């Protein structure tokens, strides 16, 4: 019995190490451009992306130097604070690269929140759902991708538990990857929506699942 118990402890230890390793690298990135769906979404409209509404440029020196409040607060302690800190961290990263700040967008937040919830509920971690839905489908269902509009969206995903379930840790993980970093600092985007859901796609009782969708849209009329 002691041997079996020791073996069980060893297995749990290995499992814990494996989970921590996943948390450190738990991020994915994806982009989708309306250019691949013009016939379905625009119906012949010719609107330049350059006409999209935009926020004013961030002040690089000030924004880059200013630390975001609550950036190390864990999700379970203060979910709302982590959301604000995550938005702040994204803008801070952009400011360091002379990219303008992002407007928060209700429809992008809806798309991000639904995907974070679906990944946690159905226990998968991907830009494509088990039923085949992708980022473009989510943008359309949320109302961001509309007829008569040109649009572009990019998505980054992450999950973490404990000290990894913070805004600082999430953005740090994204910045380690060229694909995620390219989306976060791209000047092509003007808006952002962030979705956070308690729990992880792998069934951990604590932690957070994160989806951030960046977008830019221009509509005729």
mmCIF file of C-alpha atoms in Angstrom:
data_model
loop_
_atom_site.group_PDB
_atom_site.id
_atom_site.type_symbol
_atom_site.label_atom_id
_atom_site.label_comp_id
_atom_site.label_asym_id
_atom_site.label_seq_id
_atom_site.Cartn_x
_atom_site.Cartn_y
_atom_site.Cartn_z
ATOM 1 C CA UNK A 1 0.000 0.000 0.000
ATOM 2 C CA UNK A 2 2.834 2.376 0.755
ATOM 3 C CA UNK A 3 4.352 1.603 -2.626
ATOM 4 C CA UNK A 4 1.088 2.386 -4.398
ATOM 5 C CA UNK A 5 0.737 5.640 -2.468
ATOM 6 C CA UNK A 6 4.269 6.685 -3.339
ATOM 7 C CA UNK A 7 3.604 5.872 -6.987
ATOM 8 C CA UNK A 8 0.435 7.917 -6.881
ATOM 9 C CA UNK A 9 2.272 10.869 -5.416
ATOM 10 C CA UNK A 10 4.901 10.580 -8.105
ATOM 11 C CA UNK A 11 2.227 10.614 -10.801
ATOM 12 C CA UNK A 12 0.575 13.673 -9.279
ATOM 13 C CA UNK A 13 3.924 15.439 -9.100
ATOM 14 C CA UNK A 14 4.604 14.728 -12.771
ATOM 15 C CA UNK A 15 1.109 15.914 -13.657
ATOM 16 C CA UNK A 16 1.657 19.164 -11.746
ATOM 17 C CA UNK A 17 4.942 19.798 -13.559
ATOM 18 C CA UNK A 18 3.232 19.125 -16.900
ATOM 19 C CA UNK A 19 0.412 21.567 -16.107
ATOM 20 C CA UNK A 20 2.863 24.291 -15.099
ATOM 21 C CA UNK A 21 4.763 23.787 -18.340
ATOM 22 C CA UNK A 22 1.552 24.215 -20.332
ATOM 23 C CA UNK A 23 0.636 27.370 -18.411
ATOM 24 C CA UNK A 24 3.923 28.979 -19.348
ATOM 25 C CA UNK A 25 3.258 28.518 -23.059
ATOM 26 C CA UNK A 26 -0.527 28.619 -23.181
ATOM 27 C CA UNK A 27 -1.140 31.087 -25.986
ATOM 28 C CA UNK A 28 -2.266 31.045 -29.608
ATOM 29 C CA UNK A 29 -2.682 33.689 -32.281
ATOM 30 C CA UNK A 30 -4.796 33.966 -35.414
ATOM 31 C CA UNK A 31 -5.823 36.612 -37.945
ATOM 32 C CA UNK A 32 -8.616 36.889 -40.486
ATOM 33 C CA UNK A 33 -9.106 39.466 -43.229
ATOM 34 C CA UNK A 34 -12.335 40.385 -44.985
ATOM 35 C CA UNK A 35 -10.460 40.161 -48.290
ATOM 36 C CA UNK A 36 -11.090 36.425 -48.223
ATOM 37 C CA UNK A 37 -14.854 36.885 -47.717
ATOM 38 C CA UNK A 38 -15.730 39.959 -49.786
ATOM 39 C CA UNK A 39 -18.370 38.222 -51.875
ATOM 40 C CA UNK A 40 -20.257 37.102 -48.767
ATOM 41 C CA UNK A 41 -19.865 40.189 -46.597
ATOM 42 C CA UNK A 42 -19.459 43.271 -48.740
ATOM 43 C CA UNK A 43 -21.676 42.592 -51.752
ATOM 44 C CA UNK A 44 -19.501 44.773 -54.000
ATOM 45 C CA UNK A 45 -18.949 47.658 -51.589
ATOM 46 C CA UNK A 46 -15.598 49.395 -51.988
ATOM 47 C CA UNK A 47 -14.607 51.037 -48.718
ATOM 48 C CA UNK A 48 -11.015 51.596 -47.726
ATOM 49 C CA UNK A 49 -9.824 50.359 -44.371
ATOM 50 C CA UNK A 50 -8.047 53.677 -43.991
ATOM 51 C CA UNK A 51 -11.448 55.298 -43.455
ATOM 52 C CA UNK A 52 -12.076 53.422 -40.207
ATOM 53 C CA UNK A 53 -12.591 55.492 -37.071
ATOM 54 C CA UNK A 54 -9.559 55.527 -34.801
ATOM 55 C CA UNK A 55 -8.483 56.710 -31.394
ATOM 56 C CA UNK A 56 -5.861 59.418 -31.100
ATOM 57 C CA UNK A 57 -2.248 58.252 -30.954
ATOM 58 C CA UNK A 58 -0.885 57.276 -27.575
ATOM 59 C CA UNK A 59 1.956 59.300 -26.093
ATOM 60 C CA UNK A 60 4.788 56.742 -26.310
ATOM 61 C CA UNK A 61 7.073 58.150 -23.630
ATOM 62 C CA UNK A 62 4.421 58.581 -20.942
ATOM 63 C CA UNK A 63 2.355 55.469 -21.687
ATOM 64 C CA UNK A 64 5.359 53.170 -21.953
ATOM 65 C CA UNK A 65 6.810 54.347 -18.663
ATOM 66 C CA UNK A 66 3.581 54.206 -16.662
ATOM 67 C CA UNK A 67 2.940 50.861 -14.952
ATOM 68 C CA UNK A 68 -0.600 49.516 -15.183
ATOM 69 C CA UNK A 69 -2.504 49.271 -11.931
ATOM 70 C CA UNK A 70 -3.412 45.744 -10.782
ATOM 71 C CA UNK A 71 -1.204 44.128 -13.438
ATOM 72 C CA UNK A 72 -0.166 41.441 -10.927
ATOM 73 C CA UNK A 73 -3.626 40.893 -9.412
ATOM 74 C CA UNK A 74 -4.841 37.332 -9.929
ATOM 75 C CA UNK A 75 -8.139 36.838 -11.729
ATOM 76 C CA UNK A 76 -9.852 35.043 -8.850
ATOM 77 C CA UNK A 77 -9.162 37.951 -6.516
ATOM 78 C CA UNK A 78 -10.504 40.670 -8.809
ATOM 79 C CA UNK A 79 -11.857 39.717 -12.271
ATOM 80 C CA UNK A 80 -12.842 43.282 -13.233
ATOM 81 C CA UNK A 81 -9.443 44.636 -12.262
ATOM 82 C CA UNK A 82 -7.676 42.016 -14.347
ATOM 83 C CA UNK A 83 -9.733 42.984 -17.398
ATOM 84 C CA UNK A 84 -8.808 46.651 -17.014
ATOM 85 C CA UNK A 85 -5.177 45.786 -16.386
ATOM 86 C CA UNK A 86 -5.066 43.565 -19.465
ATOM 87 C CA UNK A 87 -6.384 46.364 -21.676
ATOM 88 C CA UNK A 88 -3.851 48.712 -20.106
ATOM 89 C CA UNK A 89 -0.992 46.266 -20.655
ATOM 90 C CA UNK A 90 -1.891 45.864 -24.326
ATOM 91 C CA UNK A 91 -1.912 49.625 -24.857
ATOM 92 C CA UNK A 92 1.333 49.936 -22.909
ATOM 93 C CA UNK A 93 3.016 47.408 -25.200
ATOM 94 C CA UNK A 94 1.712 49.261 -28.246
ATOM 95 C CA UNK A 95 2.917 52.607 -26.910
ATOM 96 C CA UNK A 96 6.441 51.262 -26.534
ATOM 97 C CA UNK A 97 6.366 50.547 -30.279
ATOM 98 C CA UNK A 98 4.812 53.894 -31.233
ATOM 99 C CA UNK A 99 1.440 52.321 -32.056
ATOM 100 C CA UNK A 100 -1.725 54.209 -31.151
ATOM 101 C CA UNK A 101 -4.018 53.050 -28.370
ATOM 102 C CA UNK A 102 -7.098 50.919 -28.993
ATOM 103 C CA UNK A 103 -10.761 51.729 -28.478
ATOM 104 C CA UNK A 104 -12.719 49.103 -26.574
ATOM 105 C CA UNK A 105 -15.470 47.642 -28.745
ATOM 106 C CA UNK A 106 -18.617 45.981 -27.433
ATOM 107 C CA UNK A 107 -18.967 43.571 -30.350
ATOM 108 C CA UNK A 108 -15.348 42.435 -30.191
ATOM 109 C CA UNK A 109 -15.738 41.949 -26.441
ATOM 110 C CA UNK A 110 -18.816 39.833 -27.127
ATOM 111 C CA UNK A 111 -16.901 37.670 -29.605
ATOM 112 C CA UNK A 112 -13.963 37.274 -27.216
ATOM 113 C CA UNK A 113 -16.154 36.507 -24.214
ATOM 114 C CA UNK A 114 -18.184 33.874 -26.046
ATOM 115 C CA UNK A 115 -15.046 32.116 -27.245
ATOM 116 C CA UNK A 116 -13.376 32.151 -23.821
ATOM 117 C CA UNK A 117 -16.547 30.724 -22.294
ATOM 118 C CA UNK A 118 -16.896 28.063 -24.992
ATOM 119 C CA UNK A 119 -13.273 26.910 -24.646
ATOM 120 C CA UNK A 120 -13.615 26.611 -20.901
ATOM 121 C CA UNK A 121 -16.996 24.882 -21.056
ATOM 122 C CA UNK A 122 -16.152 22.389 -23.820
ATOM 123 C CA UNK A 123 -12.521 21.969 -22.776
ATOM 124 C CA UNK A 124 -10.577 22.806 -25.904
ATOM 125 C CA UNK A 125 -7.933 25.457 -26.641
ATOM 126 C CA UNK A 126 -7.986 26.574 -30.241
ATOM 127 C CA UNK A 127 -9.112 29.287 -32.647
ATOM 128 C CA UNK A 128 -11.400 26.697 -34.231
ATOM 129 C CA UNK A 129 -14.258 25.259 -32.174
ATOM 130 C CA UNK A 130 -15.092 21.532 -32.151
ATOM 131 C CA UNK A 131 -17.945 22.336 -34.547
ATOM 132 C CA UNK A 132 -15.635 24.094 -37.008
ATOM 133 C CA UNK A 133 -16.443 27.724 -36.196
ATOM 134 C CA UNK A 134 -13.503 30.098 -36.611
ATOM 135 C CA UNK A 135 -12.583 33.686 -35.810
ATOM 136 C CA UNK A 136 -14.417 35.093 -38.838
ATOM 137 C CA UNK A 137 -17.578 33.225 -37.832
ATOM 138 C CA UNK A 138 -17.383 34.638 -34.301
ATOM 139 C CA UNK A 139 -16.846 38.180 -35.593
ATOM 140 C CA UNK A 140 -19.894 37.830 -37.819
ATOM 141 C CA UNK A 141 -22.135 36.373 -35.088
ATOM 142 C CA UNK A 142 -21.095 39.137 -32.684
ATOM 143 C CA UNK A 143 -22.099 41.777 -35.244
ATOM 144 C CA UNK A 144 -18.606 43.102 -35.979
ATOM 145 C CA UNK A 145 -18.283 41.672 -39.491
ATOM 146 C CA UNK A 146 -21.206 43.221 -41.365
ATOM 147 C CA UNK A 147 -22.484 43.470 -44.904
ATOM 148 C CA UNK A 148 -21.172 46.567 -46.622
ATOM 149 C CA UNK A 149 -18.034 46.688 -44.468
ATOM 150 C CA UNK A 150 -14.399 45.809 -44.845
ATOM 151 C CA UNK A 151 -12.910 44.354 -41.697
ATOM 152 C CA UNK A 152 -9.864 42.726 -40.224
ATOM 153 C CA UNK A 153 -9.625 40.842 -36.928
ATOM 154 C CA UNK A 154 -6.808 39.196 -35.012
ATOM 155 C CA UNK A 155 -7.093 36.960 -31.974
ATOM 156 C CA UNK A 156 -4.742 35.883 -29.194
ATOM 157 C CA UNK A 157 -5.626 33.252 -26.598
ATOM 158 C CA UNK A 158 -4.156 32.242 -23.268
ATOM 159 C CA UNK A 159 -4.928 30.452 -20.043
ATOM 160 C CA UNK A 160 -3.188 30.303 -16.702
ATOM 161 C CA UNK A 161 -3.618 29.466 -13.037
ATOM 162 C CA UNK A 162 -2.250 30.933 -9.818
ATOM 163 C CA UNK A 163 0.455 33.551 -10.474
ATOM 164 C CA UNK A 164 -0.006 32.945 -14.217
ATOM 165 C CA UNK A 165 -3.604 34.195 -14.058
ATOM 166 C CA UNK A 166 -2.657 37.883 -14.175
ATOM 167 C CA UNK A 167 -2.580 40.567 -16.844
ATOM 168 C CA UNK A 168 1.199 40.900 -16.630
ATOM 169 C CA UNK A 169 1.813 37.156 -17.017
ATOM 170 C CA UNK A 170 -0.666 36.853 -19.880
ATOM 171 C CA UNK A 171 0.822 39.651 -21.948
ATOM 172 C CA UNK A 172 4.343 38.476 -21.155
ATOM 173 C CA UNK A 173 3.464 35.032 -22.547
ATOM 174 C CA UNK A 174 2.041 36.592 -25.710
ATOM 175 C CA UNK A 175 5.117 38.729 -26.269
ATOM 176 C CA UNK A 176 7.382 35.669 -26.262
ATOM 177 C CA UNK A 177 5.786 34.587 -29.549
ATOM 178 C CA UNK A 178 6.350 36.434 -32.820
ATOM 179 C CA UNK A 179 2.796 35.704 -34.000
ATOM 180 C CA UNK A 180 1.133 37.074 -30.875
ATOM 181 C CA UNK A 181 3.433 40.074 -30.705
ATOM 182 C CA UNK A 182 2.710 40.950 -34.336
ATOM 183 C CA UNK A 183 -1.025 41.063 -33.655
ATOM 184 C CA UNK A 184 -0.745 43.009 -30.391
ATOM 185 C CA UNK A 185 1.426 45.804 -31.819
ATOM 186 C CA UNK A 186 0.019 45.947 -35.358
ATOM 187 C CA UNK A 187 -0.940 49.432 -36.519
ATOM 188 C CA UNK A 188 -3.669 47.868 -38.660
ATOM 189 C CA UNK A 189 -5.952 47.492 -35.630
ATOM 190 C CA UNK A 190 -8.003 50.224 -33.989
ATOM 191 C CA UNK A 191 -10.309 48.406 -31.550
ATOM 192 C CA UNK A 192 -10.142 45.597 -29.017
ATOM 193 C CA UNK A 193 -12.389 43.358 -26.969
ATOM 194 C CA UNK A 194 -11.259 41.110 -24.122
ATOM 195 C CA UNK A 195 -13.063 38.054 -22.753
ATOM 196 C CA UNK A 196 -12.177 36.420 -19.431
ATOM 197 C CA UNK A 197 -13.768 33.320 -17.955
ATOM 198 C CA UNK A 198 -13.073 31.580 -14.661
ATOM 199 C CA UNK A 199 -11.474 28.153 -15.003
ATOM 200 C CA UNK A 200 -9.293 26.675 -17.718
ATOM 201 C CA UNK A 201 -9.888 24.629 -20.879
ATOM 202 C CA UNK A 202 -8.234 21.674 -19.166
ATOM 203 C CA UNK A 203 -10.595 21.408 -16.226
ATOM 204 C CA UNK A 204 -8.488 23.060 -13.539
ATOM 205 C CA UNK A 205 -10.832 24.324 -10.799
ATOM 206 C CA UNK A 206 -9.068 27.685 -10.618
ATOM 207 C CA UNK A 207 -7.410 30.002 -13.100
ATOM 208 C CA UNK A 208 -8.627 31.950 -16.110
ATOM 209 C CA UNK A 209 -9.222 31.492 -19.837
ATOM 210 C CA UNK A 210 -8.481 34.600 -21.905
ATOM 211 C CA UNK A 211 -9.371 35.691 -25.429
ATOM 212 C CA UNK A 212 -8.474 39.074 -26.885
ATOM 213 C CA UNK A 213 -9.770 40.126 -30.316
ATOM 214 C CA UNK A 214 -8.319 43.149 -32.106
ATOM 215 C CA UNK A 215 -10.115 44.630 -35.088
ATOM 216 C CA UNK A 216 -10.510 47.363 -37.634
ATOM 217 C CA UNK A 217 -13.629 48.016 -39.653
ATOM 218 C CA UNK A 218 -14.845 50.508 -42.245
ATOM 219 C CA UNK A 219 -18.431 50.555 -43.468
ATOM 220 C CA UNK A 220 -20.074 52.292 -46.388
ATOM 221 C CA UNK A 221 -22.874 54.714 -45.703
#
